mmCIF file of C-alpha atoms in Angstrom:
data_model
loop_
_atom_site.group_PDB
_atom_site.id
_atom_site.type_symbol
_atom_site.label_atom_id
_atom_site.label_comp_id
_atom_site.label_asym_id
_atom_site.label_seq_id
_atom_site.Cartn_x
_atom_site.Cartn_y
_atom_site.Cartn_z
ATOM 1 C CA UNK A 45 32.737 179.197 26.560
ATOM 2 C CA UNK A 46 31.548 181.958 28.852
ATOM 3 C CA UNK A 47 31.064 181.155 32.544
ATOM 4 C CA UNK A 48 27.898 182.394 34.235
ATOM 5 C CA UNK A 49 27.142 183.106 37.879
ATOM 6 C CA UNK A 50 23.909 181.552 39.113
ATOM 7 C CA UNK A 51 22.020 181.115 42.357
ATOM 8 C CA UNK A 52 19.614 178.255 43.055
ATOM 9 C CA UNK A 53 17.061 179.335 45.690
ATOM 10 C CA UNK A 54 15.774 176.266 47.545
ATOM 11 C CA UNK A 55 12.691 177.091 49.680
ATOM 12 C CA UNK A 56 11.317 173.546 50.037
ATOM 13 C CA UNK A 57 13.115 170.513 51.463
ATOM 14 C CA UNK A 58 11.314 168.237 48.985
ATOM 15 C CA UNK A 59 13.337 169.791 46.163
ATOM 16 C CA UNK A 60 16.496 170.764 48.060
ATOM 17 C CA UNK A 61 18.451 167.604 47.218
ATOM 18 C CA UNK A 62 17.649 167.916 43.505
ATOM 19 C CA UNK A 63 18.487 171.621 43.613
ATOM 20 C CA UNK A 64 21.852 170.861 45.192
ATOM 21 C CA UNK A 65 22.556 168.325 42.462
ATOM 22 C CA UNK A 66 21.568 170.872 39.791
ATOM 23 C CA UNK A 67 23.932 173.375 41.391
ATOM 24 C CA UNK A 68 26.688 170.787 41.191
ATOM 25 C CA UNK A 69 25.838 170.072 37.545
ATOM 26 C CA UNK A 70 26.268 173.728 36.640
ATOM 27 C CA UNK A 71 29.545 173.860 38.591
ATOM 28 C CA UNK A 72 30.843 170.899 36.602
ATOM 29 C CA UNK A 73 29.876 172.768 33.409
ATOM 30 C CA UNK A 74 32.309 175.548 34.437
ATOM 31 C CA UNK A 75 29.778 177.993 35.865
ATOM 32 C CA UNK A 76 29.903 179.681 39.257
ATOM 33 C CA UNK A 77 26.895 178.067 40.931
ATOM 34 C CA UNK A 78 25.565 178.641 44.436
ATOM 35 C CA UNK A 79 22.793 176.829 46.336
ATOM 36 C CA UNK A 80 20.784 178.708 48.984
ATOM 37 C CA UNK A 81 18.867 176.634 51.554
ATOM 38 C CA UNK A 82 16.118 178.939 52.753
ATOM 39 C CA UNK A 83 14.614 179.031 56.255
ATOM 40 C CA UNK A 84 15.812 175.650 57.471
ATOM 41 C CA UNK A 85 14.516 173.666 54.488
ATOM 42 C CA UNK A 86 17.344 171.138 54.203
ATOM 43 C CA UNK A 87 17.478 167.853 52.310
ATOM 44 C CA UNK A 88 18.404 164.726 54.258
ATOM 45 C CA UNK A 89 22.160 165.097 54.634
ATOM 46 C CA UNK A 90 23.273 161.577 53.865
ATOM 47 C CA UNK A 91 26.749 160.802 52.553
ATOM 48 C CA UNK A 92 25.610 161.517 48.978
ATOM 49 C CA UNK A 93 24.274 165.024 49.686
ATOM 50 C CA UNK A 94 27.226 165.947 51.911
ATOM 51 C CA UNK A 95 29.515 164.848 49.062
ATOM 52 C CA UNK A 96 27.607 167.080 46.624
ATOM 53 C CA UNK A 97 28.094 170.093 48.923
ATOM 54 C CA UNK A 98 31.827 169.376 49.182
ATOM 55 C CA UNK A 99 32.130 168.985 45.431
ATOM 56 C CA UNK A 100 30.311 172.279 44.765
ATOM 57 C CA UNK A 101 32.882 174.000 46.966
ATOM 58 C CA UNK A 102 35.726 172.234 45.175
ATOM 59 C CA UNK A 103 34.373 173.708 41.920
ATOM 60 C CA UNK A 104 34.502 177.307 43.304
ATOM 61 C CA UNK A 105 30.818 177.474 44.240
ATOM 62 C CA UNK A 106 29.242 177.509 47.688
ATOM 63 C CA UNK A 107 26.176 176.386 49.618
ATOM 64 C CA UNK A 108 24.497 179.005 51.788
ATOM 65 C CA UNK A 109 22.192 178.819 54.797
ATOM 66 C CA UNK A 110 19.623 181.644 54.862
ATOM 67 C CA UNK A 111 17.548 182.154 57.994
ATOM 68 C CA UNK A 112 17.520 178.669 59.478
ATOM 69 C CA UNK A 113 19.371 176.951 62.276
ATOM 70 C CA UNK A 114 22.344 175.177 60.716
ATOM 71 C CA UNK A 115 21.967 171.402 60.575
ATOM 72 C CA UNK A 116 24.039 169.381 63.027
ATOM 73 C CA UNK A 117 25.739 167.056 60.567
ATOM 74 C CA UNK A 118 29.281 165.773 60.892
ATOM 75 C CA UNK A 119 31.685 167.081 58.208
ATOM 76 C CA UNK A 120 29.149 169.640 56.950
ATOM 77 C CA UNK A 121 29.185 173.365 57.470
ATOM 78 C CA UNK A 122 26.946 175.636 55.434
ATOM 79 C CA UNK A 123 27.993 179.233 54.833
ATOM 80 C CA UNK A 124 25.605 181.554 56.712
ATOM 81 C CA UNK A 125 24.191 184.483 54.741
ATOM 82 C CA UNK A 126 21.662 187.216 55.485
ATOM 83 C CA UNK A 127 18.919 188.284 53.097
ATOM 84 C CA UNK A 128 20.740 191.594 52.579
ATOM 85 C CA UNK A 129 24.030 189.873 51.720
ATOM 86 C CA UNK A 130 22.235 187.508 49.362
ATOM 87 C CA UNK A 131 20.521 190.440 47.655
ATOM 88 C CA UNK A 132 23.866 192.154 47.089
ATOM 89 C CA UNK A 133 25.409 188.990 45.654
ATOM 90 C CA UNK A 134 22.458 188.289 43.371
ATOM 91 C CA UNK A 135 22.771 191.727 41.782
ATOM 92 C CA UNK A 136 25.901 190.426 40.076
ATOM 93 C CA UNK A 137 24.295 187.098 39.085
ATOM 94 C CA UNK A 138 23.592 186.156 35.503
ATOM 95 C CA UNK A 139 20.783 183.787 36.527
ATOM 96 C CA UNK A 140 18.607 183.411 39.634
ATOM 97 C CA UNK A 141 16.743 180.119 39.690
ATOM 98 C CA UNK A 142 13.869 179.630 42.162
ATOM 99 C CA UNK A 143 14.059 175.844 42.310
ATOM 100 C CA UNK A 144 10.982 173.720 42.992
ATOM 101 C CA UNK A 145 7.674 174.804 44.427
ATOM 102 C CA UNK A 146 7.429 177.030 47.496
ATOM 103 C CA UNK A 147 6.375 175.379 50.719
ATOM 104 C CA UNK A 148 2.587 175.319 51.160
ATOM 105 C CA UNK A 149 1.277 178.041 53.458
ATOM 106 C CA UNK A 150 -1.653 175.928 54.678
ATOM 107 C CA UNK A 151 -2.271 172.196 55.055
ATOM 108 C CA UNK A 152 -4.079 170.232 52.368
ATOM 109 C CA UNK A 153 -7.816 169.667 52.892
ATOM 110 C CA UNK A 154 -8.885 166.410 54.546
ATOM 111 C CA UNK A 155 -10.349 165.185 51.249
ATOM 112 C CA UNK A 156 -6.813 165.066 49.793
ATOM 113 C CA UNK A 157 -5.450 162.707 52.431
#
């Protein structure tokens, strides 16, 4: 089976945990998978999510931090990356997966609440 290189772009914290788990799933399937937390949109880093990050790294993938302050979580260090570095890396990717919906640019109307 051929191994692919893929990047999961995670711009919304609501989907970041699921995106991390999907990255791990592709790593387990023998692909080179990378998660990119964008602009400080992190999932809650409980023991489960920290374990997923560690496991992704064990499977030759990585989890990147693009443009946000790194979270202050014990036993967790995200690999910092710039937009230029990410662009260079994604040129060699087989798949780029924008995961989840982008964060809303304006609040919902009062009638929705």
